Short mmCIF file of C-alpha atoms and ligand atoms in Angstrom, two decimals:
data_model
loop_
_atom_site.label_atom_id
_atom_site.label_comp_id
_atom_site.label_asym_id
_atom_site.label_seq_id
_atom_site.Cartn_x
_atom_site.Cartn_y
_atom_site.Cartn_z
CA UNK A 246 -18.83 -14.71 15.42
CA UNK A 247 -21.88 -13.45 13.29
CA UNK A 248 -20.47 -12.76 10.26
CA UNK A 249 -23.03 -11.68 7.08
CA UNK A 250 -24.13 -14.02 5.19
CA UNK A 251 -23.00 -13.74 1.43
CA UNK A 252 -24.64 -14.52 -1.98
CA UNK A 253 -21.86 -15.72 -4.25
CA UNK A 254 -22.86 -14.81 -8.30
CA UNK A 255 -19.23 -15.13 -9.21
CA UNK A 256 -16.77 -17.77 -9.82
CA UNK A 257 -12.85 -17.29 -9.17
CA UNK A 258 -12.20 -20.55 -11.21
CA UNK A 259 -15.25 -22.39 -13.06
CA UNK A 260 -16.60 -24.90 -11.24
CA UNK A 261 -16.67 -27.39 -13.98
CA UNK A 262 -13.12 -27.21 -14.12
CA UNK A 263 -13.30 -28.24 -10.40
CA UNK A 264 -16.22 -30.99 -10.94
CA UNK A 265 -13.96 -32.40 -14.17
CA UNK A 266 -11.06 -33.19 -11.95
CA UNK A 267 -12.70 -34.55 -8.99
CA UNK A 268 -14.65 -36.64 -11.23
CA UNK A 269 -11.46 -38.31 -12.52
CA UNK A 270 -10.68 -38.76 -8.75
CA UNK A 271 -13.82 -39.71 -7.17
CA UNK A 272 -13.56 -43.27 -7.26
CA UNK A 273 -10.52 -43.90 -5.84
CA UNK A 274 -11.37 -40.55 -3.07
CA UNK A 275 -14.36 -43.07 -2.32
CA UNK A 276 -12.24 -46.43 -1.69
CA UNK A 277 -9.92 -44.60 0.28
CA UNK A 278 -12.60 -42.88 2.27
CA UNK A 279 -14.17 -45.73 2.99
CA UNK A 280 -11.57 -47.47 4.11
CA UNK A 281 -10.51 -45.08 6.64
CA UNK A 282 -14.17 -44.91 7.55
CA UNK A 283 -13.51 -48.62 8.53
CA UNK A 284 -10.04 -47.70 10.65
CA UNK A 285 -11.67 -45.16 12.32
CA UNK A 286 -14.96 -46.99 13.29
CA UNK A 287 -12.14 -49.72 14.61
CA UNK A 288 -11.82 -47.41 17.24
CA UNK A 289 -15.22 -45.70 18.15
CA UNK A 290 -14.81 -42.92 15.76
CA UNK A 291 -17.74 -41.70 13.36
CA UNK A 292 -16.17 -40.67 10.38
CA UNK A 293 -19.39 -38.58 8.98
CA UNK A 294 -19.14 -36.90 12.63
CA UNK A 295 -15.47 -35.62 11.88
CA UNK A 296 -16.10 -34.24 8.30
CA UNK A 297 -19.32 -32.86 9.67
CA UNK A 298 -16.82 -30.61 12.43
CA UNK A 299 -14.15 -29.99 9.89
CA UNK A 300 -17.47 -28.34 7.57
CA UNK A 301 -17.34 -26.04 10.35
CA UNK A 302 -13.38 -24.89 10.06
CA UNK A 303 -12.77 -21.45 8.84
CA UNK A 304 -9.48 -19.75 8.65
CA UNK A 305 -9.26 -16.28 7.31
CA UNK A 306 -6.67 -15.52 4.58
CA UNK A 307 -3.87 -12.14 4.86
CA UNK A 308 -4.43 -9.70 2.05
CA UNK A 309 -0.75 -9.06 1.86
CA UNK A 310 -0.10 -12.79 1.15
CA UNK A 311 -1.78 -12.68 -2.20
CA UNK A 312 1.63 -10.82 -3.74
CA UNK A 313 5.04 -12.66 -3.16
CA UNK A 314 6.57 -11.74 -0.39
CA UNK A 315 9.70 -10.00 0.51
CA UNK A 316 12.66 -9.44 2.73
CA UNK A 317 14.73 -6.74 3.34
CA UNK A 318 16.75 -7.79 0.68
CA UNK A 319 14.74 -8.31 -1.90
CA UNK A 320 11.01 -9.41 -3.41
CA UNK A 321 11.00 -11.35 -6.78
CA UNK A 322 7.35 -9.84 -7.97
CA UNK A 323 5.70 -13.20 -9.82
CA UNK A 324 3.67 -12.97 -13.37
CA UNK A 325 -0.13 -12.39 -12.72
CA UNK A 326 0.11 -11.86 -9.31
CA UNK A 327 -2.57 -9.07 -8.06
CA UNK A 328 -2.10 -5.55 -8.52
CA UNK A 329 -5.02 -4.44 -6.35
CA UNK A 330 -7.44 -5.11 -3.92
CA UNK A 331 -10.39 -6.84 -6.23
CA UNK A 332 -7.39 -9.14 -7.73
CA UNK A 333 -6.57 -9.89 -4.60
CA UNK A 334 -9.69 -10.86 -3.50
CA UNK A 335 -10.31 -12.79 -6.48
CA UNK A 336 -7.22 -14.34 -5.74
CA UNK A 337 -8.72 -15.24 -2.62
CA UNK A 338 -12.04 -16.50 -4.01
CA UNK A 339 -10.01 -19.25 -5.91
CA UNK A 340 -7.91 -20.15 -2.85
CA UNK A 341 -11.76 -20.45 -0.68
CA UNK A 342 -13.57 -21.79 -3.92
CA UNK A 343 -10.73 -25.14 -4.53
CA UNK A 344 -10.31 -25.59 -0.63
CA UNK A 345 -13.62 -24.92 0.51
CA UNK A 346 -12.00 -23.13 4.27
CA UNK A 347 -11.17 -19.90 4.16
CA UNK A 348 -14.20 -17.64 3.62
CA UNK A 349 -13.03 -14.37 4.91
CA UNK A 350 -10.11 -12.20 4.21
CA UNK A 351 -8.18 -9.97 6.76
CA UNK A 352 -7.24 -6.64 5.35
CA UNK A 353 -4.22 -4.84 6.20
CA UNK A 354 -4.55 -0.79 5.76
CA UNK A 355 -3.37 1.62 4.52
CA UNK A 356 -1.97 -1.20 2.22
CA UNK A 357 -5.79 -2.42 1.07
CA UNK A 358 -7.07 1.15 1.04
CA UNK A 359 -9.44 2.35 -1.37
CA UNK A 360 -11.12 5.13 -3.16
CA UNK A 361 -14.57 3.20 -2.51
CA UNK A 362 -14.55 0.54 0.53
CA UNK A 363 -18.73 -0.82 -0.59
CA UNK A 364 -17.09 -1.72 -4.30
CA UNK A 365 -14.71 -3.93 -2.18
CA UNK A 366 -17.45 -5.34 -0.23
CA UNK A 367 -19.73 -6.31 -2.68
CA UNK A 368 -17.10 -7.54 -4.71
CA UNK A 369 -15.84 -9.96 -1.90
CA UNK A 370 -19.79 -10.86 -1.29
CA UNK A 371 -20.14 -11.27 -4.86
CA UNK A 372 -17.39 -13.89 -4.77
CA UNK A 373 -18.92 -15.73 -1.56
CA UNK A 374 -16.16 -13.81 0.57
CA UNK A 375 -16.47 -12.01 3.93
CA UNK A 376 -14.07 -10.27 5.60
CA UNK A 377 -11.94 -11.47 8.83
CA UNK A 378 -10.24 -8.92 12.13
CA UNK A 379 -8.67 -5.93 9.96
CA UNK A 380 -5.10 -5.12 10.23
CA UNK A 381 -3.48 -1.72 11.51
CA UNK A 382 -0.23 -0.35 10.28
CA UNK A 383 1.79 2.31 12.72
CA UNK A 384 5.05 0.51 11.76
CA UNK A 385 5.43 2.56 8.71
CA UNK A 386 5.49 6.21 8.22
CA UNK A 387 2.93 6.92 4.99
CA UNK A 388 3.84 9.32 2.34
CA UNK A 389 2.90 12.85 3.62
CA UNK A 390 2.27 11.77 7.23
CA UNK A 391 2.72 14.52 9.70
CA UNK A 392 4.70 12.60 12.41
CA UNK A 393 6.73 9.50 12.18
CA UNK A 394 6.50 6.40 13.85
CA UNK A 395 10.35 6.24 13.87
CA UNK A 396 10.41 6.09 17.46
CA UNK A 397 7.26 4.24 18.14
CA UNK A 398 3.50 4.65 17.64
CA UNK A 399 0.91 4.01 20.24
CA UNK A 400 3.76 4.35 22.75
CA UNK A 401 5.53 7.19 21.58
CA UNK A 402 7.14 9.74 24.20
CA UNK A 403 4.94 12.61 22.22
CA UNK A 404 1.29 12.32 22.70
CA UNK A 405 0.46 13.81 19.23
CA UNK A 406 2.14 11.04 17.51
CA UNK A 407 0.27 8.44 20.04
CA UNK A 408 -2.90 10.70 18.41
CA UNK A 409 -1.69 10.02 15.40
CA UNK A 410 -1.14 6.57 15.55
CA UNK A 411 -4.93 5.92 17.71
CA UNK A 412 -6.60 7.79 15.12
CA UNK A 413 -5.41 5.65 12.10
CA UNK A 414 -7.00 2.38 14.24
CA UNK A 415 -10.14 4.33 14.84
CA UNK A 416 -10.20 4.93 11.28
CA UNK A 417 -9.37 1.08 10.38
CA UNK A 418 -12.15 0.09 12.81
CA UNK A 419 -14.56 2.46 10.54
CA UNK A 420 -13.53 0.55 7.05
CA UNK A 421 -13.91 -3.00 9.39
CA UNK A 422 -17.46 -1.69 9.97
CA UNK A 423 -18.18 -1.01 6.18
CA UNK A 424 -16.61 -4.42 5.63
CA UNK A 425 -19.25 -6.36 8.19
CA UNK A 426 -15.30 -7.27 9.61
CA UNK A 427 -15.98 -8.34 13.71
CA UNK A 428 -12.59 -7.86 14.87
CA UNK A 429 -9.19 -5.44 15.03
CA UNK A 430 -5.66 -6.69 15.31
CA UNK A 431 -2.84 -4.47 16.32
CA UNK A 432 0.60 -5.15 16.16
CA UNK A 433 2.94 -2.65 16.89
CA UNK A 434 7.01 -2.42 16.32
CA UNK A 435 7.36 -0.19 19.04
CA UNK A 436 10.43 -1.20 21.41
CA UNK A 437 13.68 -0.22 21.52
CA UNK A 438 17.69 -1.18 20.15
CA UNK A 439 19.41 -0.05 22.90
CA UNK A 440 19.41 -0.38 27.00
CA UNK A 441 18.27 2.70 28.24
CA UNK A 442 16.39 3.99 25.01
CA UNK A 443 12.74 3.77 26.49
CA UNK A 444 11.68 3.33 30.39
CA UNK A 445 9.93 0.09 30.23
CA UNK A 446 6.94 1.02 32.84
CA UNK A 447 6.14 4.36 31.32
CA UNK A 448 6.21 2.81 27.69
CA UNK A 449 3.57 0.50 28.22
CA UNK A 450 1.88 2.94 30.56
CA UNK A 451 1.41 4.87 27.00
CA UNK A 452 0.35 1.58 25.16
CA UNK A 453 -2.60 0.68 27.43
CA UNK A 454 -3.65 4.42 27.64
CA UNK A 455 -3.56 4.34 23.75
CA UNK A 456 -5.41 0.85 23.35
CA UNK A 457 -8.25 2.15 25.66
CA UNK A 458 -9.21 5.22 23.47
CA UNK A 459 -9.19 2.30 20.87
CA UNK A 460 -11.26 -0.24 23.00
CA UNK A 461 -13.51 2.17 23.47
CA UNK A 462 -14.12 2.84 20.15
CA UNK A 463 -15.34 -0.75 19.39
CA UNK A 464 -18.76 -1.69 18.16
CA UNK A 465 -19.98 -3.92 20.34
CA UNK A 466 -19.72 -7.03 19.04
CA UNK A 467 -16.02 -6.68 17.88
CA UNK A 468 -13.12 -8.03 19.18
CA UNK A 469 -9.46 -6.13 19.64
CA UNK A 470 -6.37 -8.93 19.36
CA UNK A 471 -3.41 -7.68 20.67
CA UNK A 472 -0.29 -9.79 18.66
CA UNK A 473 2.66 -10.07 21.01
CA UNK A 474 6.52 -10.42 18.98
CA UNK A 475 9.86 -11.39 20.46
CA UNK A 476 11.52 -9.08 17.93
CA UNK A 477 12.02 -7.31 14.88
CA UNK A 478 11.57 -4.43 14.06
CA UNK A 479 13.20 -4.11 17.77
CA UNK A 480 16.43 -5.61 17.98
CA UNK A 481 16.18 -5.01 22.19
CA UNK A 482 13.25 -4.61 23.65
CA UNK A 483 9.81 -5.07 22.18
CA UNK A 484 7.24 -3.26 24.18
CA UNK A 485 4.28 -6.44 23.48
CA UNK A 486 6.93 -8.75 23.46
CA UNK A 487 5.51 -12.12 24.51
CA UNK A 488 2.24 -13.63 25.89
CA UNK A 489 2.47 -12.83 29.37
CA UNK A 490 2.53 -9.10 28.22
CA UNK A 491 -0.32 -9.53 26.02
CA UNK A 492 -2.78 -10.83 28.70
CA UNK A 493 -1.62 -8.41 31.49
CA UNK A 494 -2.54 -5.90 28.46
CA UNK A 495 -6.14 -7.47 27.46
CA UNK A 496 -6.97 -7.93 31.05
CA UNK A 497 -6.43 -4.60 31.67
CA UNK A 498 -8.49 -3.28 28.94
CA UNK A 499 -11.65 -5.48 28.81
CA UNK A 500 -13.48 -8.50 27.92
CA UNK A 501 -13.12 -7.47 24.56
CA UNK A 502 -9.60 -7.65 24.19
CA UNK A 503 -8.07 -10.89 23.49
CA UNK A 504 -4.17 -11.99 22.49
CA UNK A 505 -3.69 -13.03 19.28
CA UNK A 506 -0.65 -15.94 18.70
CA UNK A 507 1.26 -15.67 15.81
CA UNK A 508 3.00 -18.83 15.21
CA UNK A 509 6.46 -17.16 13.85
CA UNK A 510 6.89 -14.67 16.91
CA UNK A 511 8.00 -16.87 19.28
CA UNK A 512 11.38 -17.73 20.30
CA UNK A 513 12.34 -20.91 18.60
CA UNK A 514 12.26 -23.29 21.41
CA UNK A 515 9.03 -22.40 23.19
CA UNK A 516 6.26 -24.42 23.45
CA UNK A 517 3.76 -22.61 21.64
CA UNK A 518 1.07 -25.31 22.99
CA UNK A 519 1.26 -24.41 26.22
CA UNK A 520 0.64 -20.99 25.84
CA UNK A 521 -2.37 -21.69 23.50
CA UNK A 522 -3.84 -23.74 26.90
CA UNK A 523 -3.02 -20.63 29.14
CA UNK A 524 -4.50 -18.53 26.86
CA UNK A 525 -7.68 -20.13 27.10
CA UNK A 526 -7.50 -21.56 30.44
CA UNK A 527 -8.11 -17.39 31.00
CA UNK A 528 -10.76 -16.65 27.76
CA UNK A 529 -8.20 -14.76 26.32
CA UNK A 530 -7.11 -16.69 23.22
CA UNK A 531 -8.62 -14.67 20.92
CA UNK A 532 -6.74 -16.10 17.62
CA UNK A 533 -4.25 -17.49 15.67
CA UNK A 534 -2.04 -16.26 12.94
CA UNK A 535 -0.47 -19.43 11.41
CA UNK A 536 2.27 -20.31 9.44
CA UNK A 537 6.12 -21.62 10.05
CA UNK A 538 9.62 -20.49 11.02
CA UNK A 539 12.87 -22.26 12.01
CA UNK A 540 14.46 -19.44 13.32
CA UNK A 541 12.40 -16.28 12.98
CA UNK A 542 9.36 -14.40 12.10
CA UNK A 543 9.97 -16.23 9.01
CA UNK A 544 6.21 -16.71 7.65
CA UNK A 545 7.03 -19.83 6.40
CA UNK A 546 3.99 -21.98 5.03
CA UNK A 547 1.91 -23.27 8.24
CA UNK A 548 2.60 -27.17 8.57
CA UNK A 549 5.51 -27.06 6.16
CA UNK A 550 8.36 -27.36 8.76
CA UNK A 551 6.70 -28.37 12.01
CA UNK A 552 3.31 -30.38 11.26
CA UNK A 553 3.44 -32.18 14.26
CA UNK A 554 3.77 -28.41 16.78
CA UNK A 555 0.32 -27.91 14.43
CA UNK A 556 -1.11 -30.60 15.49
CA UNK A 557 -0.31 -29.93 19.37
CA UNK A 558 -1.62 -26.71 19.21
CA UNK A 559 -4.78 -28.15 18.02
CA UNK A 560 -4.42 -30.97 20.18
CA UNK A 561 -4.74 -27.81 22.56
CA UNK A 562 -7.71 -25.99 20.91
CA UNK A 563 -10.17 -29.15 21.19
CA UNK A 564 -9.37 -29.90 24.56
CA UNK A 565 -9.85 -26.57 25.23
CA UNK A 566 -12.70 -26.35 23.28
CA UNK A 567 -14.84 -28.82 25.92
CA UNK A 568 -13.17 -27.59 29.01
CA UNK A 569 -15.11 -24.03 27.42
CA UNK A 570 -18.24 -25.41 27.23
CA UNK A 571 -19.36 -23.23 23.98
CA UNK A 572 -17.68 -20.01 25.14
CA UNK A 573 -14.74 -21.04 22.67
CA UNK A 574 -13.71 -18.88 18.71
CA UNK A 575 -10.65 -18.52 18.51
CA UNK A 576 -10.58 -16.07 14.62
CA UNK A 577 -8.32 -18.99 12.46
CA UNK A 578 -6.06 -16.60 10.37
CA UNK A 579 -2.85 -17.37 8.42
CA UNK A 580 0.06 -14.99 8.08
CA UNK A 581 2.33 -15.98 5.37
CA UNK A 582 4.87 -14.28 3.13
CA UNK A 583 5.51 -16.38 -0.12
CA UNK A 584 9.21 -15.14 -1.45
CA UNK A 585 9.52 -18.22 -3.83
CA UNK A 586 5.75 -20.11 -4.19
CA UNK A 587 2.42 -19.32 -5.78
CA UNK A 588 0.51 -17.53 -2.85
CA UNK A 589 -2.05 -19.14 -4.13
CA UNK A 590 -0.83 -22.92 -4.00
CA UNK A 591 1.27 -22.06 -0.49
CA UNK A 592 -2.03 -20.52 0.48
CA UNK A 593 -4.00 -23.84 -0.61
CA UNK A 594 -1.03 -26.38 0.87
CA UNK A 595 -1.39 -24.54 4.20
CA UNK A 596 -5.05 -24.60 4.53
CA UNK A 597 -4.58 -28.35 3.63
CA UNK A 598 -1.83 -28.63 6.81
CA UNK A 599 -4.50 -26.62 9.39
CA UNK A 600 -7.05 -28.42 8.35
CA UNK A 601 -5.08 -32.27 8.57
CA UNK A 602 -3.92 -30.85 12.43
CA UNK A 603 -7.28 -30.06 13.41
CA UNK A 604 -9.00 -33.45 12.09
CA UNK A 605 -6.20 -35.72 13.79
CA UNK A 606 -6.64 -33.63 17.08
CA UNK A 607 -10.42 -34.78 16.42
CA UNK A 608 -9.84 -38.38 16.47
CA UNK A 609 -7.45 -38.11 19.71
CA UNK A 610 -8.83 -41.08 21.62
CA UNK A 611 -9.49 -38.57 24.54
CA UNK A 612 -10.94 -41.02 27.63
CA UNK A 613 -8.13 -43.15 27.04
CA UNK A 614 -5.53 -40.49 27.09
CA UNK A 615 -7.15 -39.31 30.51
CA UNK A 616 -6.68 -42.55 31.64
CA UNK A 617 -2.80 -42.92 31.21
CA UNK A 618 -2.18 -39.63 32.54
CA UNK A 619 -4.44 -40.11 35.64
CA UNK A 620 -2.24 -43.24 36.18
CA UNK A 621 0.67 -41.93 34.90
CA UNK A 622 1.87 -44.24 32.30
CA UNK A 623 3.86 -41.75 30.57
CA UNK A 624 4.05 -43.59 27.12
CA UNK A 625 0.83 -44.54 26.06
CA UNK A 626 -0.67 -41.18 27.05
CA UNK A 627 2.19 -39.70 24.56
CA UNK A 628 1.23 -42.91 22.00
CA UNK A 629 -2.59 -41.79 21.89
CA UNK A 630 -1.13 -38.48 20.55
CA UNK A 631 1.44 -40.29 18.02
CA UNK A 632 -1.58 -42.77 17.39
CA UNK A 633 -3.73 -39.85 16.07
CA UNK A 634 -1.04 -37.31 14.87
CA UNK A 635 0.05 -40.86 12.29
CA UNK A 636 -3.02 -41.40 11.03
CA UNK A 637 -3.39 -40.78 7.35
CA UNK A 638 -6.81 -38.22 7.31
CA UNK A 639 -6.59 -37.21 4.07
CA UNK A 640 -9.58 -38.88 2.72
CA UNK A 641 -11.58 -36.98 5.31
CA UNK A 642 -10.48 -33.67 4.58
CA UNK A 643 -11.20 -34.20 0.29
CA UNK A 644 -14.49 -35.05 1.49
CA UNK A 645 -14.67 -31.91 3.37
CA UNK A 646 -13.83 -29.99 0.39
CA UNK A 647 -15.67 -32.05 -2.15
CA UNK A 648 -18.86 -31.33 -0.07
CA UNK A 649 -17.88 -27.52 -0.07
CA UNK A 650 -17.33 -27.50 -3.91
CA UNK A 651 -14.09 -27.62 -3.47
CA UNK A 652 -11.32 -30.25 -4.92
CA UNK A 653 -10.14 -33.43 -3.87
CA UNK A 654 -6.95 -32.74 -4.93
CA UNK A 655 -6.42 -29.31 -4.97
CA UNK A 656 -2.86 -28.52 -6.03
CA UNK A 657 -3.40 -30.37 -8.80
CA UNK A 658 -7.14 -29.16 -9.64
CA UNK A 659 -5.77 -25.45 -9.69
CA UNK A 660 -2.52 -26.07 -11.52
CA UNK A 661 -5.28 -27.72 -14.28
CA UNK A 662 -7.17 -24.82 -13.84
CA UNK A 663 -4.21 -22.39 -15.52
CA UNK A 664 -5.42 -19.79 -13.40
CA UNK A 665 -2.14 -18.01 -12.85
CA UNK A 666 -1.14 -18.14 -16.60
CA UNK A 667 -4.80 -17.06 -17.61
CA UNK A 668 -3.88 -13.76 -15.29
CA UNK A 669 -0.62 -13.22 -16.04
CA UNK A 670 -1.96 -12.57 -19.43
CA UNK A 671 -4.46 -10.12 -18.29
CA UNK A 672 -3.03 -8.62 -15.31
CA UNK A 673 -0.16 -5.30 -15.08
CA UNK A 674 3.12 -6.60 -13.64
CA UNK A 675 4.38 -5.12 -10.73
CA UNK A 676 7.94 -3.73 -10.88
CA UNK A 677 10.59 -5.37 -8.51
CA UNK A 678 11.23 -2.24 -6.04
CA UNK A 679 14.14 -3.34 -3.33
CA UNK A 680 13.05 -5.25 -0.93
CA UNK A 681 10.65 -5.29 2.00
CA UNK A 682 7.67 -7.96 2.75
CA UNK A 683 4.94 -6.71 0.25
C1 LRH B 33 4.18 -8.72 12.19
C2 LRH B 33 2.99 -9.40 11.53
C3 LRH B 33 1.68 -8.71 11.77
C4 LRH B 33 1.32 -8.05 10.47
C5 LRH B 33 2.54 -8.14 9.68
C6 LRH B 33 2.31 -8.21 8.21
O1 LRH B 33 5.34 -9.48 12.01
O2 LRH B 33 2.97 -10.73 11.88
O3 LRH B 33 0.66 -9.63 11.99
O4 LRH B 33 0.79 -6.84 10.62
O5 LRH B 33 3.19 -9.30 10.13
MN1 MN B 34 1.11 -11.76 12.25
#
């Protein structure tokens, strides 16, 4: 995706904290690495081959999930959470630094704005971060904002507000640029709460007429993810609604435009796998934002409710990976809102859960499973799945993060790091202000 390269002259935690506790657990890491080295090899698998694709796995990290999260009820702010962007992205650093995945950070503006965008660059840099798609907001009106987005944004019946609302994602596209960011996600609220309220045609008429002054403002090497949602803010109609919306929509507009699958926007009993493989079947799964739900755009902690949907999806995403000879990245984000956790240790937990779902979907035994369902023996090709999905990987992925820098064990390496505690002492509270998600 040809992101810059960084040079990292600052540490988030010290790394001899990290080496300290890995050293108490490197013996036993070892044994049990070994040992599944052994299973694996049982089987035909190379377990130096696996780590060496998991050293490969990035997933991008949401700005807006370094502060707990909120509903419309209420946020519970938490001691030493960040107060800005360079504490978030410190934040970040330590969730990157202990787990050794996520090396880029999506921004979300106008939340992330600031006075001087290079400062947050070569901060991130500084800290061995880049920067992942950035995040527009037209489902908010903004202090002093001329025209409001009550009544919808890039689809709104009055073309100065659809100005309005292009002009703020030409202007996030800009601060991207700054950012060496390669891609743009926009997800809109726009839809309606009652039957008759908008004409469904015309209303996504406006949104693709929008979205083209915005694909056409694209560097070249960019990428514009359009995020489909059942619901919410809409209570009846959503105008990018689902999936088959979404790739009428990035068909229409160009090879750059790709649909973007956010795990919690989904009604709960579809099969989210499926449209992952007809997303790609097409080259137009352009991304992921994980995390969990049980019954709606929850943002729930990716893995924490449904680890075995995970793995299917990326059961999914290495299939289609070799069907795409090379033409295959998908940008790996997570999309979480942390009401009663750490950010940091939800942040670290689901990185842990991606991570464990993309290494069992590696050791699928995948000429075997062709067999059974060329022959139709319906239970072993679902027992190759189980067979894989069972298997305990979580040797493999400490030795992905040990090799990283990272920690073995990294709940417990940053809980004995006293990070939060160390900048609750340092950093401003933030006052608990109703409710919302940030
Ligand atoms: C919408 C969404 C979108 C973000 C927002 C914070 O529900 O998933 O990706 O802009 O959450
Ligand atoms: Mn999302």
């Amino acid at each position: 995706m040809g992101y810059v390269a960084v040079k990292k002259t600052m540490s988030a935690i010290p790394q001899d904290i990290i080496d300290q506790e890995n050293a108490k657990l490197m013996a036993a890491h070892q044994a049990d690495y070994d040992a599944l080295g052994v299973r694996l090899a049982r089987v035909g698998i190379d377990i130096e081959h696996i780590v060496d694709r998991l050293m490969t796995l990035e997933v991008g990290i949401p700005s807006w999930g370094m502060v707990s999260g909120g509903t419309r009820f209420a946020r519970f702010p938490m001691p030493g959470e960040p107060t800005h962007i360079l504490e978030k992205i410190e934040d970040c650093a330590a969730v990157h630094q202990v787990s050794g995945l996520t090396p880029r950070i999506s921004l979300h503006f106008p939340w992330d704005k600031a006075n001087d965008i290079d400062e947050v660059r070569d901060y991130a840099h500084a800290h061995g971060m880049g920067f992942d798609a950035v995040n527009s907001n037209t489902f908010q009106d903004q202090p002093g904002q001329r025209l409001s987005y009550k009544y919808g944004s890039l689809t709104h019946s009055d073309p100065a507000t659809r100005a309005q609302a292009i002009e703020h994602n030409l202007e996030c596209i800009e601060i991207g640029d700054r950012l060496c960011a390669k891609g743009l996600t926009v997800w809109i609220g726009d839809g309606s709460n009652f039957a008759g309220q908008n004409e469904f045609a015309d209303t996504l008429d406006r949104y693709l007429e929008s979205m083209k002054a915005i694909y056409a403002a694209l560097p070249h090497d960019w990428r514009l993810f359009i995020e489909h949602k059942l619901y919410e803010p809409a209570f009846y109609a959503t105008v990018i609604q689902d999936w088959g919306t979404s790739i009428l929509c990035a068909q229409q507009l160009g090879p750059k435009a790709q649909c973007l699958v956010d795990l919690g926007h989904h009604a709960p009993s579809v099969n989210i796998e499926l449209i992952v493989a007809r997303l790609a079947q097409f080259g137009k799964l352009g991304g992921f934002h994980f995390n969990d739900s049980k019954y709606g755009d929850d943002d729930l902690d990716a893995g924490s409710l449904n680890p075995f949907q995970l793995f299917l999806i990326f059961n999914e995403l290495v299939y289609a990976e070799t069907r795409a000879r090379g033409q295959f990245n998908p940008a790996y984000m997570m999309d979480q809102s942390h009401n009663v956790t750490d950010p940091i240790e939800s942040l670290l937990n689901s990185a842990r859960a991606i991570a464990g779902a993309y290494v069992k979907a590696l050791i699928v035994d995948r000429k075997a499973l062709r067999e059974y369902q060329s022959s139709n023996d319906v239970m072993m090709a679902h027992h190759c799945l189980r067979m894989a999905y069972e298997t305990d990987v979580r040797p493999a992925l400490a030795m992905a993060r040990l090799r990283k820098g990272g920690a073995i064990d990294p709940m417990m390496t940053f809980r004995a790091s006293g990070y939060r505690a160390q900048k609750a002492r340092v950093r401003k509270s933030r006052p608990a202000i109703g409710g919302g998600i940030i």
